[in-house]
Amino acid sequence: MKLATYKDGTRDGQLVVVSRDLSTAHYATGIATRMQQALDDWGFIAPQLQDLYETLNNGKARHAFPFDPALCMAPLPRAYQRLTGTAYASHANLLGDADGALAVHQSPSDTLQGAHEHVVCANENSGVDFSAEIAVITDDVPMGASANAALEEVRLVMLSNAIALRQVAAAVQSQPVASFSPVAVTLDELGDAWADGTVHLTVQVTWNGRKVGMCDAGTDMTYPFGKLLAHACKTRALRAGTLLSSGCISNAGFEKNGQTEWPKGYSCIAEKRAMETARDGKATTDYMKFADTVRIEAKGKDGQSVFGAIDQELAPLHA
Amino acid sequence: MKLATYKDGTRDGQLVVVSRDLSTAHYATGIATRMQQALDDWGFIAPQLQDLYETLNNGKARHAFPFDPALCMAPLPRAYQRLTGTAYASHANLLGDADGALAVHQSPSDTLQGAHEHVVCANENSGVDFSAEIAVITDDVPMGASANAALEEVRLVMLSNAIALRQVAAAVQSQPVASFSPVAVTLDELGDAWADGTVHLTVQVTWNGRKVGMCDAGTDMTYPFGKLLAHACKTRALRAGTLLSSGCISNAGFEKNGQTEWPKGYSCIAEKRAMETARDGKATTDYMKFADTVRIEAKGKDGQSVFGAIDQELAPLHA
């Protein structure tokens, strides 16, 4: 099924069930009002949401309304935990900031943004970068769970745009906010595209209307979600509603005529700059500026948008 | 006022108001059921809780009951954000793991433990250490707020025991869990002891029944809470319910007869080991073992416990 959270003036919004084709939606009132409530008691609540989802897809939900992604908060508008992994070793290799080793770090989660909300920034000259990522939300994961056991606890999948300020040194300041696709989807919605803890879909990244990335999130995922979760839960349990992002989706380059090529493009500007440096000795592409837009989307085999599109603009703090 | 959260089988527990002397309590039902609810709408809810607190202190609350800290969860049992600062430069200096610079990092907050709950650990040979800290909970803090402006948003103060696994390298694994005092108190409860974003109280640390630390949380706090918050909110807003821990409370040593002395003792074992190394060339005190206990408490001028005591035992994962 597909779930979203509609703005209602509160910090947690209203849980809605969205039809498979993203055309209609229905409030989940009577089942659960907030996404965290569903996650806290998934085994009991999810089947009821699934029933509503099926009724909605059959066109038989009596209070259905047209779904508008612009009215969405993040599917989970604030989380008790967000973790970010370094799932794609080719990203770390390209940026030269790590040896491509498995790592997971704690990320802020007090505000998770909706797909169409502006990214607000005080200073456009801080190396503002987007980063297209896959994010999952888990149920409770016990301390010491294996990769396979932890993977069993994944409940929902989303797209994410994690903003990075590449010219800000302090970690607590350099990753200010992340935004999420309009809907979060259960694993069965992905079908074959969910395999071995990896999402096998092409994630399209469009920057100021120009398609810059068409990376496959599956092929080069060095550390699938099971491995990332097992690493994070080694010394403690992870509680229901834990959000884990993959880190920047990246496909490895390959040699052709003595030069490295990256035909799939890039999911963050830092990678583009690293590619330029590798090829031409210096980076020529600048980071985002105010009014720049970024759009992130993934389509299924049927050509339909799976999660809806993240589509946002960079805006100054005091506009 | 003083607030606590009683266990009730749910993930968020039940908000209770506790009398100043920690002898009686009263459910806040009818005002707010959960602590986060109060934090989300503090201006509206806090005055109502304050009224109940005064009635309780006057012995006139009709459904008051004896307060039992063993029934407490953390005052905020899970938080949308926890940050940990390096507030005491003498701690960093002693451990030799930093230059004493201002830093704040993101910490896990999906499970915050109650004062009497066991600390559960898979391996006692991972350098298990306690760390006595002061923690505050804030209201919304705007992006770019100054230290003074950010300090205005502090709502509650607690004691904390942040467990560190000193022999585990990965950051996401080495700080598995933090526990909190039975009650969180508002700033007015601290009186003179709250000054310039610093808590001027002696924090007693007792390890296996032996008093090992009597550090003053005020005198050597290099970076008071206002400074830590301003650092954390430089590029993003912090949302209501943000929990900020000071990091290990530490008092600077001083020279006497050519040797450095630390008469106030220590708030974490790593400091004790660093003192031993400085004095004797090697550390002789070992880290915590299963069944070890740690107790952390702070008393006011009147000799009464301000926050109640953290009093816990280290226990194996599969007992």
PDB file of N, CA, C and O in Angstrom, chain A residues 143, chain B residues 113 116-130 161 163-165 176-177 207-208 269 287-294 311-317 319:
ATOM      1  N   MET A 143      18.422  -5.706  19.475  1.00  0.00           N
ATOM      2  CA  MET A 143      19.879  -5.558  19.581  1.00  0.00           C
ATOM      3  C   MET A 143      20.554  -6.809  19.028  1.00  0.00           C
ATOM      4  O   MET A 143      20.145  -7.931  19.333  1.00  0.00           O
TER       5      MET A 143
ATOM      6  N   GLN B 113      16.127   5.933  28.558  1.00  0.00           N
ATOM      7  CA  GLN B 113      15.774   5.028  29.648  1.00  0.00           C
ATOM      8  C   GLN B 113      15.401   5.738  30.944  1.00  0.00           C
ATOM      9  O   GLN B 113      15.851   6.841  31.213  1.00  0.00           O
ATOM     10  N   HIS B 116      15.755   3.945  36.944  1.00  0.00           N
ATOM     11  CA  HIS B 116      16.036   2.682  37.627  1.00  0.00           C
ATOM     12  C   HIS B 116      16.101   1.502  36.663  1.00  0.00           C
ATOM     13  O   HIS B 116      16.201   0.357  37.102  1.00  0.00           O
ATOM     14  N   GLU B 117      16.032   1.757  35.375  1.00  0.00           N
ATOM     15  CA  GLU B 117      16.080   0.647  34.411  1.00  0.00           C
ATOM     16  C   GLU B 117      17.516   0.146  34.247  1.00  0.00           C
ATOM     17  O   GLU B 117      18.465   0.931  34.259  1.00  0.00           O
ATOM     18  N   HIS B 118      17.673  -1.158  34.084  1.00  0.00           N
ATOM     19  CA  HIS B 118      18.987  -1.736  33.839  1.00  0.00           C
ATOM     20  C   HIS B 118      19.561  -1.200  32.520  1.00  0.00           C
ATOM     21  O   HIS B 118      18.833  -0.992  31.561  1.00  0.00           O
ATOM     22  N   VAL B 119      20.863  -1.023  32.515  1.00  0.00           N
ATOM     23  CA  VAL B 119      21.567  -0.789  31.258  1.00  0.00           C
ATOM     24  C   VAL B 119      21.921  -2.171  30.720  1.00  0.00           C
ATOM     25  O   VAL B 119      22.643  -2.927  31.379  1.00  0.00           O
ATOM     26  N   VAL B 120      21.381  -2.509  29.557  1.00  0.00           N
ATOM     27  CA  VAL B 120      21.582  -3.847  29.003  1.00  0.00           C
ATOM     28  C   VAL B 120      22.671  -3.803  27.936  1.00  0.00           C
ATOM     29  O   VAL B 120      22.668  -2.937  27.061  1.00  0.00           O
ATOM     30  N   CYS B 121      23.584  -4.743  28.054  1.00  0.00           N
ATOM     31  CA  CYS B 121      24.760  -4.722  27.204  1.00  0.00           C
ATOM     32  C   CYS B 121      25.095  -6.150  26.775  1.00  0.00           C
ATOM     33  O   CYS B 121      24.982  -7.083  27.571  1.00  0.00           O
ATOM     34  N   ALA B 122      25.479  -6.317  25.492  1.00  0.00           N
ATOM     35  CA  ALA B 122      25.777  -7.655  24.992  1.00  0.00           C
ATOM     36  C   ALA B 122      27.135  -8.148  25.496  1.00  0.00           C
ATOM     37  O   ALA B 122      27.330  -9.329  25.731  1.00  0.00           O
ATOM     38  N   ASN B 123      28.072  -7.234  25.693  1.00  0.00           N
ATOM     39  CA  ASN B 123      29.449  -7.627  25.987  1.00  0.00           C
ATOM     40  C   ASN B 123      30.040  -6.687  27.038  1.00  0.00           C
ATOM     41  O   ASN B 123      30.228  -5.500  26.795  1.00  0.00           O
ATOM     42  N   GLU B 124      30.354  -7.251  28.219  1.00  0.00           N
ATOM     43  CA  GLU B 124      30.879  -6.391  29.287  1.00  0.00           C
ATOM     44  C   GLU B 124      32.338  -6.016  29.036  1.00  0.00           C
ATOM     45  O   GLU B 124      32.877  -5.144  29.698  1.00  0.00           O
ATOM     46  N   ASN B 125      32.951  -6.647  28.054  1.00  0.00           N
ATOM     47  CA  ASN B 125      34.353  -6.342  27.760  1.00  0.00           C
ATOM     48  C   ASN B 125      34.501  -5.348  26.603  1.00  0.00           C
ATOM     49  O   ASN B 125      35.408  -5.444  25.788  1.00  0.00           O
ATOM     50  N   SER B 126      33.578  -4.403  26.550  1.00  0.00           N
ATOM     51  CA  SER B 126      33.672  -3.394  25.475  1.00  0.00           C
ATOM     52  C   SER B 126      33.979  -2.014  26.062  1.00  0.00           C
ATOM     53  O   SER B 126      33.741  -1.000  25.420  1.00  0.00           O
ATOM     54  N   GLY B 127      34.509  -1.999  27.293  1.00  0.00           N
ATOM     55  CA  GLY B 127      34.863  -0.719  27.901  1.00  0.00           C
ATOM     56  C   GLY B 127      33.627   0.071  28.306  1.00  0.00           C
ATOM     57  O   GLY B 127      33.493   1.258  28.000  1.00  0.00           O
ATOM     58  N   VAL B 128      32.707  -0.590  29.002  1.00  0.00           N
ATOM     59  CA  VAL B 128      31.432   0.047  29.362  1.00  0.00           C
ATOM     60  C   VAL B 128      31.672   1.138  30.412  1.00  0.00           C
ATOM     61  O   VAL B 128      32.197   0.872  31.493  1.00  0.00           O
ATOM     62  N   ASP B 129      31.282   2.347  30.089  1.00  0.00           N
ATOM     63  CA  ASP B 129      31.529   3.495  30.956  1.00  0.00           C
ATOM     64  C   ASP B 129      30.217   4.248  31.186  1.00  0.00           C
ATOM     65  O   ASP B 129      29.367   4.308  30.302  1.00  0.00           O
ATOM     66  N   PHE B 130      30.070   4.807  32.385  1.00  0.00           N
ATOM     67  CA  PHE B 130      28.968   5.739  32.624  1.00  0.00           C
ATOM     68  C   PHE B 130      29.463   7.140  32.297  1.00  0.00           C
ATOM     69  O   PHE B 130      30.663   7.369  32.101  1.00  0.00           O
ATOM     70  N   ASN B 161      22.671   9.857  32.436  1.00  0.00           N
ATOM     71  CA  ASN B 161      23.790   8.920  32.403  1.00  0.00           C
ATOM     72  C   ASN B 161      23.904   8.394  30.977  1.00  0.00           C
ATOM     73  O   ASN B 161      23.088   7.591  30.544  1.00  0.00           O
ATOM     74  N   ILE B 163      25.701   6.159  28.474  1.00  0.00           N
ATOM     75  CA  ILE B 163      26.616   5.008  28.442  1.00  0.00           C
ATOM     76  C   ILE B 163      27.516   5.109  27.209  1.00  0.00           C
ATOM     77  O   ILE B 163      27.052   5.393  26.108  1.00  0.00           O
ATOM     78  N   ALA B 164      28.801   4.888  27.425  1.00  0.00           N
ATOM     79  CA  ALA B 164      29.761   4.860  26.311  1.00  0.00           C
ATOM     80  C   ALA B 164      30.470   3.517  26.330  1.00  0.00           C
ATOM     81  O   ALA B 164      30.780   2.986  27.396  1.00  0.00           O
ATOM     82  N   LEU B 165      30.688   2.960  25.137  1.00  0.00           N
ATOM     83  CA  LEU B 165      31.486   1.734  25.005  1.00  0.00           C
ATOM     84  C   LEU B 165      32.844   2.187  24.486  1.00  0.00           C
ATOM     85  O   LEU B 165      33.010   2.435  23.294  1.00  0.00           O
ATOM     86  N   PRO B 176      25.408   3.645  23.001  1.00  0.00           N
ATOM     87  CA  PRO B 176      24.161   2.928  22.747  1.00  0.00           C
ATOM     88  C   PRO B 176      22.923   3.519  23.413  1.00  0.00           C
ATOM     89  O   PRO B 176      21.847   3.462  22.840  1.00  0.00           O
ATOM     90  N   VAL B 177      23.064   4.084  24.613  1.00  0.00           N
ATOM     91  CA  VAL B 177      21.842   4.463  25.324  1.00  0.00           C
ATOM     92  C   VAL B 177      22.129   5.484  26.414  1.00  0.00           C
ATOM     93  O   VAL B 177      23.234   5.538  26.953  1.00  0.00           O
ATOM     94  N   TRP B 207      29.715   4.803  42.398  1.00  0.00           N
ATOM     95  CA  TRP B 207      29.938   3.591  41.585  1.00  0.00           C
ATOM     96  C   TRP B 207      30.111   2.416  42.536  1.00  0.00           C
ATOM     97  O   TRP B 207      31.025   2.439  43.368  1.00  0.00           O
ATOM     98  N   ASN B 208      29.234   1.430  42.409  1.00  0.00           N
ATOM     99  CA  ASN B 208      29.242   0.272  43.309  1.00  0.00           C
ATOM    100  C   ASN B 208      29.265   0.704  44.778  1.00  0.00           C
ATOM    101  O   ASN B 208      30.012   0.149  45.594  1.00  0.00           O
ATOM    102  N   ILE B 269      34.513   6.859  33.959  1.00  0.00           N
ATOM    103  CA  ILE B 269      35.697   6.052  34.266  1.00  0.00           C
ATOM    104  C   ILE B 269      36.881   6.425  33.364  1.00  0.00           C
ATOM    105  O   ILE B 269      38.035   6.394  33.789  1.00  0.00           O
ATOM    106  N   TYR B 287      36.930  -0.802  33.453  1.00  0.00           N
ATOM    107  CA  TYR B 287      35.588  -0.302  33.160  1.00  0.00           C
ATOM    108  C   TYR B 287      34.527  -1.114  33.894  1.00  0.00           C
ATOM    109  O   TYR B 287      34.852  -2.029  34.663  1.00  0.00           O
ATOM    110  N   MET B 288      33.245  -0.793  33.670  1.00  0.00           N
ATOM    111  CA  MET B 288      32.153  -1.473  34.365  1.00  0.00           C
ATOM    112  C   MET B 288      32.054  -2.954  33.967  1.00  0.00           C
ATOM    113  O   MET B 288      32.385  -3.328  32.842  1.00  0.00           O
ATOM    114  N   LYS B 289      31.583  -3.741  34.907  1.00  0.00           N
ATOM    115  CA  LYS B 289      31.304  -5.154  34.651  1.00  0.00           C
ATOM    116  C   LYS B 289      29.838  -5.410  34.986  1.00  0.00           C
ATOM    117  O   LYS B 289      29.216  -4.622  35.710  1.00  0.00           O
ATOM    118  N   PHE B 290      29.304  -6.534  34.502  1.00  0.00           N
ATOM    119  CA  PHE B 290      27.908  -6.872  34.800  1.00  0.00           C
ATOM    120  C   PHE B 290      27.669  -6.853  36.311  1.00  0.00           C
ATOM    121  O   PHE B 290      28.515  -7.299  37.083  1.00  0.00           O
ATOM    122  N   ALA B 291      26.519  -6.343  36.703  1.00  0.00           N
ATOM    123  CA  ALA B 291      26.075  -6.209  38.105  1.00  0.00           C
ATOM    124  C   ALA B 291      26.666  -4.979  38.790  1.00  0.00           C
ATOM    125  O   ALA B 291      26.305  -4.675  39.924  1.00  0.00           O
ATOM    126  N   ASP B 292      27.563  -4.266  38.110  1.00  0.00           N
ATOM    127  CA  ASP B 292      28.016  -2.976  38.643  1.00  0.00           C
ATOM    128  C   ASP B 292      26.825  -2.025  38.720  1.00  0.00           C
ATOM    129  O   ASP B 292      25.913  -2.094  37.892  1.00  0.00           O
ATOM    130  N   THR B 293      26.870  -1.133  39.698  1.00  0.00           N
ATOM    131  CA  THR B 293      25.811  -0.133  39.818  1.00  0.00           C
ATOM    132  C   THR B 293      26.404   1.265  39.728  1.00  0.00           C
ATOM    133  O   THR B 293      27.570   1.492  40.058  1.00  0.00           O
ATOM    134  N   VAL B 294      25.588   2.190  39.249  1.00  0.00           N
ATOM    135  CA  VAL B 294      25.987   3.603  39.232  1.00  0.00           C
ATOM    136  C   VAL B 294      24.788   4.437  39.682  1.00  0.00           C
ATOM    137  O   VAL B 294      23.648   4.140  39.325  1.00  0.00           O
ATOM    138  N   ASP B 311      19.758   5.490  39.264  1.00  0.00           N
ATOM    139  CA  ASP B 311      20.294   4.414  40.093  1.00  0.00           C
ATOM    140  C   ASP B 311      20.123   3.122  39.314  1.00  0.00           C
ATOM    141  O   ASP B 311      19.042   2.519  39.326  1.00  0.00           O
ATOM    142  N   GLN B 312      21.175   2.697  38.624  1.00  0.00           N
ATOM    143  CA  GLN B 312      20.993   1.568  37.728  1.00  0.00           C
ATOM    144  C   GLN B 312      22.133   0.570  37.760  1.00  0.00           C
ATOM    145  O   GLN B 312      23.214   0.845  38.292  1.00  0.00           O
ATOM    146  N   GLU B 313      21.856  -0.572  37.154  1.00  0.00           N
ATOM    147  CA  GLU B 313      22.769  -1.711  37.166  1.00  0.00           C
ATOM    148  C   GLU B 313      23.073  -2.104  35.723  1.00  0.00           C
ATOM    149  O   GLU B 313      22.213  -2.005  34.862  1.00  0.00           O
ATOM    150  N   LEU B 314      24.297  -2.558  35.503  1.00  0.00           N
ATOM    151  CA  LEU B 314      24.672  -3.070  34.186  1.00  0.00           C
ATOM    152  C   LEU B 314      24.282  -4.547  34.112  1.00  0.00           C
ATOM    153  O   LEU B 314      24.681  -5.339  34.966  1.00  0.00           O
ATOM    154  N   ALA B 315      23.507  -4.895  33.093  1.00  0.00           N
ATOM    155  CA  ALA B 315      22.989  -6.261  32.990  1.00  0.00           C
ATOM    156  C   ALA B 315      23.298  -6.848  31.618  1.00  0.00           C
ATOM    157  O   ALA B 315      23.355  -6.130  30.624  1.00  0.00           O
ATOM    158  N   PRO B 316      23.497  -8.189  31.564  1.00  0.00           N
ATOM    159  CA  PRO B 316      23.755  -8.832  30.271  1.00  0.00           C
ATOM    160  C   PRO B 316      22.492  -8.903  29.415  1.00  0.00           C
ATOM    161  O   PRO B 316      21.379  -8.901  29.940  1.00  0.00           O
ATOM    162  N   LEU B 317      22.685  -8.982  28.088  1.00  0.00           N
ATOM    163  CA  LEU B 317      21.555  -8.994  27.156  1.00  0.00           C
ATOM    164  C   LEU B 317      20.646 -10.190  27.393  1.00  0.00           C
ATOM    165  O   LEU B 317      19.429 -10.035  27.478  1.00  0.00           O
ATOM    166  N   ALA B 319      19.912 -12.605  30.085  1.00  0.00           N
ATOM    167  CA  ALA B 319      20.169 -12.964  31.487  1.00  0.00           C
ATOM    168  C   ALA B 319      19.420 -14.238  31.855  1.00  0.00           C
ATOM    169  O   ALA B 319      18.495 -14.622  31.176  1.00  0.00           O
TER     170      ALA B 319
END
